XYZ file of C-alpha atoms in Angstrom:
474
model
C -25.427 -32.370 38.496
C -24.368 -30.389 35.452
C -26.092 -27.742 33.345
C -26.538 -28.292 29.611
C -27.858 -25.711 27.147
C -29.775 -27.354 24.323
C -28.233 -26.925 20.878
C -29.872 -27.430 17.506
C -30.088 -31.160 16.776
C -29.960 -32.210 20.436
C -32.203 -34.926 21.827
C -32.543 -36.306 25.340
C -30.869 -39.517 24.157
C -27.929 -37.664 22.563
C -27.441 -35.463 25.633
C -27.511 -38.523 27.887
C -24.871 -40.209 25.747
C -22.617 -37.145 25.858
C -22.700 -37.012 29.657
C -22.753 -40.757 30.306
C -26.125 -40.219 31.946
C -29.564 -41.773 31.561
C -32.215 -40.189 29.320
C -35.095 -41.247 31.566
C -33.373 -39.731 34.608
C -32.786 -36.474 32.722
C -36.437 -36.315 31.642
C -37.633 -36.966 35.202
C -35.331 -34.381 36.779
C -36.375 -31.664 34.313
C -40.079 -32.602 34.419
C -40.119 -33.429 30.705
C -42.022 -36.708 30.855
C -45.027 -35.174 29.065
C -42.921 -34.366 25.983
C -39.313 -35.585 26.346
C -38.588 -35.677 22.613
C -39.230 -31.987 21.930
C -36.537 -29.694 23.269
C -36.145 -25.952 22.740
C -32.898 -24.520 21.407
C -31.404 -22.467 24.238
C -33.293 -24.353 26.956
C -31.142 -25.247 29.970
C -31.329 -28.735 31.457
C -29.872 -30.156 34.635
C -28.036 -33.431 34.071
C -27.659 -35.959 36.919
C -24.172 -37.423 37.286
C -24.024 -41.233 37.283
C -22.850 -42.662 40.586
C -23.304 -39.321 42.334
C -26.931 -38.456 41.596
C -30.089 -40.526 41.347
C -33.514 -39.248 40.298
C -36.428 -40.885 42.073
C -38.649 -42.986 39.832
C -42.127 -44.439 40.425
C -41.880 -47.364 42.837
C -38.622 -46.248 44.465
C -38.195 -45.969 48.191
C -35.264 -44.691 50.227
C -34.045 -48.215 50.968
C -33.842 -49.164 47.279
C -31.913 -45.998 46.424
C -29.577 -46.597 49.380
C -28.878 -50.054 47.945
C -27.960 -48.528 44.572
C -25.454 -46.220 46.281
C -24.222 -48.865 48.729
C -25.021 -46.724 51.785
C -27.402 -46.938 54.715
C -30.846 -45.369 54.686
C -29.750 -43.098 57.538
C -26.668 -41.900 55.631
C -28.758 -41.173 52.544
C -31.461 -39.360 54.519
C -28.960 -37.189 56.407
C -27.051 -36.263 53.251
C -30.268 -35.146 51.543
C -32.085 -33.394 54.429
C -34.881 -35.976 54.448
C -36.765 -35.815 57.730
C -38.561 -39.153 57.258
C -37.816 -42.047 54.834
C -41.277 -41.769 53.292
C -40.728 -38.142 52.248
C -39.275 -38.739 48.781
C -40.980 -37.791 45.540
C -40.752 -38.813 41.896
C -38.491 -36.473 39.927
C -36.380 -35.341 42.870
C -32.628 -35.875 42.863
C -30.855 -37.668 45.674
C -27.113 -37.263 46.133
C -24.792 -40.090 47.123
C -23.075 -39.190 50.416
C -19.859 -40.675 49.011
C -17.920 -40.977 45.788
C -15.743 -43.978 44.987
C -11.982 -43.876 44.589
C -9.739 -46.715 43.470
C -6.419 -46.611 45.296
C -3.383 -46.305 43.028
C 0.105 -47.650 43.652
C 1.902 -45.518 46.249
C -1.131 -43.457 47.285
C -1.708 -42.608 50.912
C -4.919 -41.592 52.660
C -3.391 -38.148 53.241
C -2.823 -37.669 49.487
C -6.354 -38.832 48.676
C -7.788 -36.508 51.311
C -5.897 -33.592 49.762
C -7.157 -34.506 46.300
C -10.810 -34.437 47.336
C -10.633 -31.644 49.907
C -11.768 -33.741 52.858
C -10.093 -34.732 56.099
C -8.125 -37.925 56.694
C -10.399 -38.642 59.658
C -13.512 -38.532 57.473
C -12.027 -41.038 55.028
C -10.811 -43.439 57.707
C -14.156 -43.282 59.488
C -16.165 -43.869 56.304
C -14.087 -46.927 55.408
C -13.494 -48.401 58.895
C -9.761 -48.248 58.220
C -8.852 -47.679 61.842
C -5.813 -45.920 63.252
C -3.381 -47.809 61.016
C -4.678 -46.060 57.900
C -3.656 -49.035 55.762
C -5.021 -49.069 52.221
C -3.971 -51.159 49.238
C -3.567 -50.590 45.478
C -6.757 -51.575 43.657
C -8.891 -51.126 46.765
C -12.082 -49.099 46.274
C -12.740 -46.697 49.117
C -15.565 -44.262 49.865
C -14.797 -40.553 49.877
C -17.279 -38.415 51.835
C -18.436 -35.522 49.696
C -16.800 -32.269 50.718
C -19.237 -30.009 52.523
C -20.490 -27.135 50.413
C -21.473 -23.738 51.708
C -23.993 -23.939 54.542
C -26.741 -21.361 54.108
C -30.378 -20.750 54.921
C -33.331 -20.680 52.551
C -36.750 -19.125 52.975
C -39.776 -19.401 50.724
C -42.818 -17.167 50.771
C -46.029 -18.880 49.745
C -49.515 -17.628 48.962
C -51.292 -20.923 48.266
C -52.284 -22.238 51.693
C -54.655 -24.950 50.477
C -53.972 -28.628 49.824
C -51.820 -27.716 46.829
C -49.640 -25.535 49.060
C -49.429 -28.287 51.624
C -48.301 -30.754 48.947
C -45.642 -28.340 47.739
C -44.186 -27.898 51.223
C -44.173 -31.669 51.638
C -42.268 -32.091 48.357
C -39.867 -29.163 48.727
C -39.449 -29.083 52.496
C -36.020 -30.670 52.471
C -34.712 -27.664 50.522
C -36.028 -25.092 53.007
C -34.911 -23.663 56.320
C -37.997 -21.469 56.666
C -41.382 -21.238 55.001
C -43.372 -17.998 55.216
C -47.139 -18.197 54.613
C -48.249 -14.904 53.122
C -49.831 -13.078 54.967
C -51.233 -11.736 58.238
C -52.226 -8.068 58.006
C -52.094 -5.763 60.981
C -55.049 -3.529 61.820
C -54.838 -0.001 63.228
C -55.564 -1.216 66.763
C -52.829 -3.882 66.686
C -55.054 -6.879 66.034
C -54.350 -9.237 63.138
C -56.363 -10.662 60.285
C -56.882 -14.416 60.281
C -55.007 -16.877 58.079
C -55.922 -20.487 57.387
C -52.367 -21.768 57.514
C -52.659 -24.930 59.595
C -52.229 -27.480 56.794
C -49.075 -25.728 55.585
C -47.691 -25.542 59.126
C -48.256 -29.287 59.546
C -46.325 -29.954 56.339
C -43.512 -27.696 57.544
C -43.276 -29.563 60.850
C -43.123 -32.926 59.067
C -40.120 -31.699 57.043
C -38.301 -29.920 59.872
C -38.961 -26.539 58.253
C -39.204 -23.531 60.580
C -42.303 -21.422 59.787
C -42.058 -17.630 59.814
C -45.161 -15.513 60.416
C -45.423 -12.736 57.803
C -47.037 -9.495 58.995
C -47.834 -6.739 56.491
C -49.515 -3.346 56.233
C -51.821 -4.667 53.507
C -55.307 -3.159 53.402
C -58.007 -2.895 50.741
C -55.922 -4.472 48.027
C -52.619 -2.667 48.536
C -49.816 -1.930 50.954
C -51.138 1.040 52.959
C -48.871 3.882 54.046
C -51.653 5.199 56.275
C -52.105 1.861 58.016
C -48.366 1.644 58.714
C -48.420 5.194 60.072
C -51.364 4.459 62.364
C -49.484 1.549 63.915
C -46.019 3.089 64.050
C -47.312 6.274 65.733
C -49.402 4.488 68.369
C -47.559 2.762 71.266
C -50.763 1.165 72.546
C -51.478 -0.426 69.169
C -47.906 -1.727 69.053
C -48.278 -3.303 72.492
C -51.481 -4.972 71.356
C -49.727 -6.243 68.219
C -46.838 -7.735 70.196
C -49.297 -9.515 72.495
C -51.182 -10.902 69.494
C -47.962 -11.959 67.797
C -46.730 -13.929 70.787
C -50.067 -15.669 71.229
C -50.371 -16.579 67.545
C -46.790 -17.831 67.257
C -47.119 -19.906 70.406
C -50.463 -21.367 69.403
C -49.427 -22.217 65.835
C -45.779 -23.111 66.315
C -44.157 -20.270 64.393
C -40.416 -19.795 64.893
C -40.530 -16.049 64.390
C -41.987 -13.126 62.525
C -41.103 -11.392 59.266
C -42.326 -7.805 58.919
C -43.070 -6.856 55.332
C -44.055 -3.204 55.724
C -43.930 -1.458 52.358
C -44.512 2.152 51.280
C -43.952 3.438 54.801
C -43.928 7.244 54.930
C -40.370 8.660 55.093
C -41.255 10.546 58.279
C -42.001 7.162 59.934
C -38.480 5.853 59.316
C -37.357 6.208 62.933
C -40.791 5.144 64.196
C -40.320 1.898 62.266
C -36.831 1.442 63.744
C -38.110 2.028 67.282
C -41.017 -0.327 66.689
C -38.558 -3.063 65.674
C -36.444 -2.390 68.774
C -39.544 -2.826 70.909
C -40.586 -6.018 69.151
C -37.113 -7.559 69.450
C -36.890 -6.684 73.150
C -40.156 -8.541 73.803
C -39.875 -11.449 71.333
C -36.249 -12.473 71.882
C -36.825 -13.451 75.533
C -39.682 -15.639 74.280
C -37.310 -17.401 71.869
C -38.704 -15.944 68.633
C -36.755 -14.648 65.630
C -37.474 -11.235 64.130
C -36.757 -10.360 60.492
C -37.786 -7.748 57.950
C -38.253 -7.557 54.185
C -36.493 -4.566 52.633
C -36.837 -2.799 49.295
C -33.765 -3.137 47.021
C -31.746 0.026 47.697
C -28.432 0.935 46.080
C -27.612 3.752 48.523
C -28.792 5.258 51.787
C -30.021 8.314 49.879
C -32.247 6.444 47.430
C -35.437 8.434 46.893
C -38.990 7.136 46.698
C -41.795 6.043 48.988
C -40.810 2.385 48.626
C -37.260 3.012 49.857
C -36.795 5.935 52.224
C -38.229 4.479 55.453
C -36.260 1.241 55.040
C -33.157 1.975 57.110
C -30.665 -0.721 56.122
C -28.156 0.057 58.846
C -30.737 0.185 61.654
C -32.450 -3.031 60.548
C -29.069 -4.727 60.314
C -28.372 -3.758 63.917
C -31.820 -4.548 65.333
C -33.256 -7.700 63.745
C -31.937 -11.242 63.336
C -31.873 -11.050 59.550
C -33.259 -9.117 56.607
C -34.682 -10.290 53.301
C -33.687 -8.050 50.410
C -36.443 -8.032 47.802
C -33.972 -8.188 44.923
C -36.519 -8.799 42.198
C -39.235 -6.956 40.277
C -36.978 -4.863 38.074
C -39.048 -6.501 35.376
C -42.400 -5.733 37.031
C -45.790 -6.451 35.519
C -46.575 -2.787 34.783
C -43.182 -1.879 33.384
C -41.156 -2.463 30.263
C -39.889 -5.960 29.397
C -36.653 -6.813 31.181
C -35.142 -9.433 33.461
C -37.005 -9.903 36.756
C -33.794 -9.986 38.782
C -30.851 -8.949 36.588
C -27.750 -10.070 38.419
C -25.892 -6.808 37.778
C -28.680 -4.874 39.550
C -28.868 -7.442 42.349
C -25.136 -7.002 42.926
C -25.515 -3.211 42.975
C -27.926 -3.629 45.901
C -25.630 -6.076 47.663
C -22.614 -3.809 47.197
C -24.414 -1.209 49.289
C -26.097 -3.624 51.704
C -22.903 -5.319 52.877
C -21.438 -1.957 53.905
C -24.142 -1.410 56.536
C -25.628 -4.852 57.295
C -23.612 -7.858 58.541
C -23.351 -10.368 55.705
C -24.582 -13.177 57.940
C -27.854 -11.270 58.335
C -28.620 -10.849 54.616
C -31.005 -13.135 52.727
C -30.944 -12.368 49.001
C -34.321 -12.452 47.282
C -34.741 -14.794 44.292
C -37.741 -14.965 41.937
C -39.227 -18.311 40.956
C -41.219 -16.803 38.091
C -41.039 -14.946 34.791
C -43.169 -12.519 32.815
C -44.742 -12.411 29.352
C -45.169 -8.890 27.886
C -47.010 -7.743 24.789
C -44.637 -5.741 22.591
C -44.260 -3.026 21.568
C -44.893 -2.225 25.231
C -47.561 0.345 26.003
C -47.918 2.365 29.198
C -50.743 1.031 31.360
C -50.566 -2.570 30.128
C -49.749 -5.475 32.430
C -47.567 -8.488 31.689
C -48.692 -12.025 32.520
C -46.778 -13.847 35.222
C -45.528 -17.271 34.099
C -43.587 -20.051 35.749
C -40.172 -20.996 34.331
C -41.667 -24.292 33.176
C -44.553 -22.502 31.435
C -42.101 -20.095 29.785
C -40.245 -22.992 28.145
C -43.560 -24.504 27.084
C -44.460 -21.212 25.374
C -41.136 -21.216 23.539
C -41.769 -24.781 22.424
C -45.351 -24.063 21.313
C -44.381 -21.081 19.160
C -41.053 -22.388 17.895
C -38.978 -19.712 19.646
C -35.255 -19.924 20.342
C -34.305 -19.059 23.933
C -31.536 -16.470 24.186
C -29.437 -15.497 27.195
C -28.504 -12.003 28.356
C -24.976 -12.272 29.768
C -25.158 -8.950 31.626
C -28.445 -9.694 33.365
C -27.671 -13.437 33.485
C -31.224 -14.149 32.423
C -32.927 -16.085 29.592
C -35.484 -14.475 27.280
C -37.247 -15.027 23.960
C -39.851 -13.533 21.632
C -42.800 -15.112 19.875
C -45.889 -14.173 17.867
C -49.232 -15.607 19.003
C -52.211 -16.769 16.916
C -53.614 -13.230 16.782
C -50.407 -11.801 15.379
C -49.445 -10.184 18.694
C -45.729 -10.159 19.430
C -44.569 -11.124 22.933
C -41.327 -10.881 24.910
C -40.704 -13.285 27.791
C -38.080 -13.055 30.544
C -37.760 -15.824 33.110
C -35.336 -17.873 35.218
C -33.494 -21.058 34.308
C -30.703 -23.268 35.665
C -28.015 -20.843 34.450
C -29.608 -17.774 35.986
C -30.117 -19.387 39.391
C -26.570 -20.757 39.311
C -25.397 -17.153 38.883
C -27.488 -16.179 41.899
C -26.152 -18.981 44.110
C -22.639 -18.021 43.024
C -23.442 -14.481 44.165
C -24.677 -15.662 47.573
C -21.446 -17.569 48.114
C -19.188 -14.826 46.743
C -20.735 -12.237 49.069
C -20.840 -14.630 52.027
C -24.540 -14.087 52.676
C -26.839 -15.818 55.140
C -28.821 -17.339 52.286
C -31.679 -16.860 49.827
C -35.388 -16.124 50.024
C -37.732 -17.224 47.235
C -40.748 -15.386 45.947
C -42.896 -17.406 45.531
C -43.748 -21.107 45.863
C -46.448 -22.362 43.513
C -44.505 -21.711 40.291
C -43.128 -24.965 38.792
C -39.367 -24.622 38.383
C -37.865 -28.131 38.511
C -34.296 -27.043 37.668
C -33.919 -24.729 40.669
C -33.899 -27.431 43.311
C -31.063 -29.661 42.032
C -28.981 -26.518 41.344
C -29.612 -25.392 44.932
C -28.768 -28.873 46.172
C -25.419 -28.910 44.386
C -24.416 -25.455 45.650
C -25.762 -25.130 49.193
C -26.130 -27.329 52.235
C -29.440 -26.072 53.601
C -29.338 -25.342 57.320
C -32.062 -26.894 59.437
C -33.058 -26.169 63.034
C -34.406 -28.894 65.285
C -35.705 -26.423 67.828
C -35.688 -22.655 67.510
């Protein structure tokens, strides 16, 4: 998989010729089948590599793709995190577990192994060479793909209907955890109800571990008073823990993610002690505990969103944290990148000094925003998917630009009423920068907000960069 930025005069056919790829495969992978002949200057496309990548077409099954690659169905399924052979979908990219190498005069298996960064044992095993290690000039041998970085992925989701179920079925192979949003705690420690069963069934079918999200959401907002009522009442906390264990057991959740926002600063240590209590009772039951944290750049950062989120304490207490490294470009603010990589790295630079790197999940947005400009205080931007953003650029003849500092695409357009707009969103380049950051910092993984926003380029970029960790039994 490669990333191509559309230039003036490009067509799908021309791009395919330049990369030795297939135009139909490119259109499928980028979800362009509705209009493959109209590209946007500045649009980024993911390009499948012949022999290494194959994009599923109508009528394909795992056996037929395995035949194309010359591998077994089991090898193909394992290499692509497919829990069951039937769980493949049109437009998704499958990766060949091997690449081919033609042996040259004088080459040894050791030299070939060094060239590709794999072990001699892996090559001999893949080719049934045996202990002799004999290979011959002109012989074509299979080279197992070198393992990429192993990391975890989580995705929050708010659509818990049949559409949400379908999305988990389609994207499950890319996910370690899925987090239906949300259960809300009440002052007495009971929980609101959530109709999450269909999503949980889809998660189970794809070997995705579900995380139960618990918030202090009440009457349309995150409530500081509700958090205070719980965090200052040991009896309510005991009731909550009892309800958590019962719900997670009954529904098959692997753990809980606390997303308590706008907690009063004076409840900072109450929150820490609450987490200590929860961990002491949930760990013996085999459940994970995690928290979602506001994006802080220092321990002294001021503001109701930040002060009660104690990075160091959470890093010591819970199994992992999710840093909400997005919403710089929020709906009620001025136009800017949703998750500018320079700001994300500022948060990480602080976080890694007080939280173990293997406990940090970096937040990633799967959406963009469309602002009216000039921006006026009190106005709200529309939330758009990355796919919809490109469609807007196409409709209004805009050229997509790229901010190198923020590592984010953007463009402007004027609508039918003469209103000017500015759009910031994510594309293949911006998510590549984010995966690079995860690997550079040695983090546990990434957490997406939020499923339900079509972003076809994200998943092959993830696939090329990260081997997604799966758990059979947590």
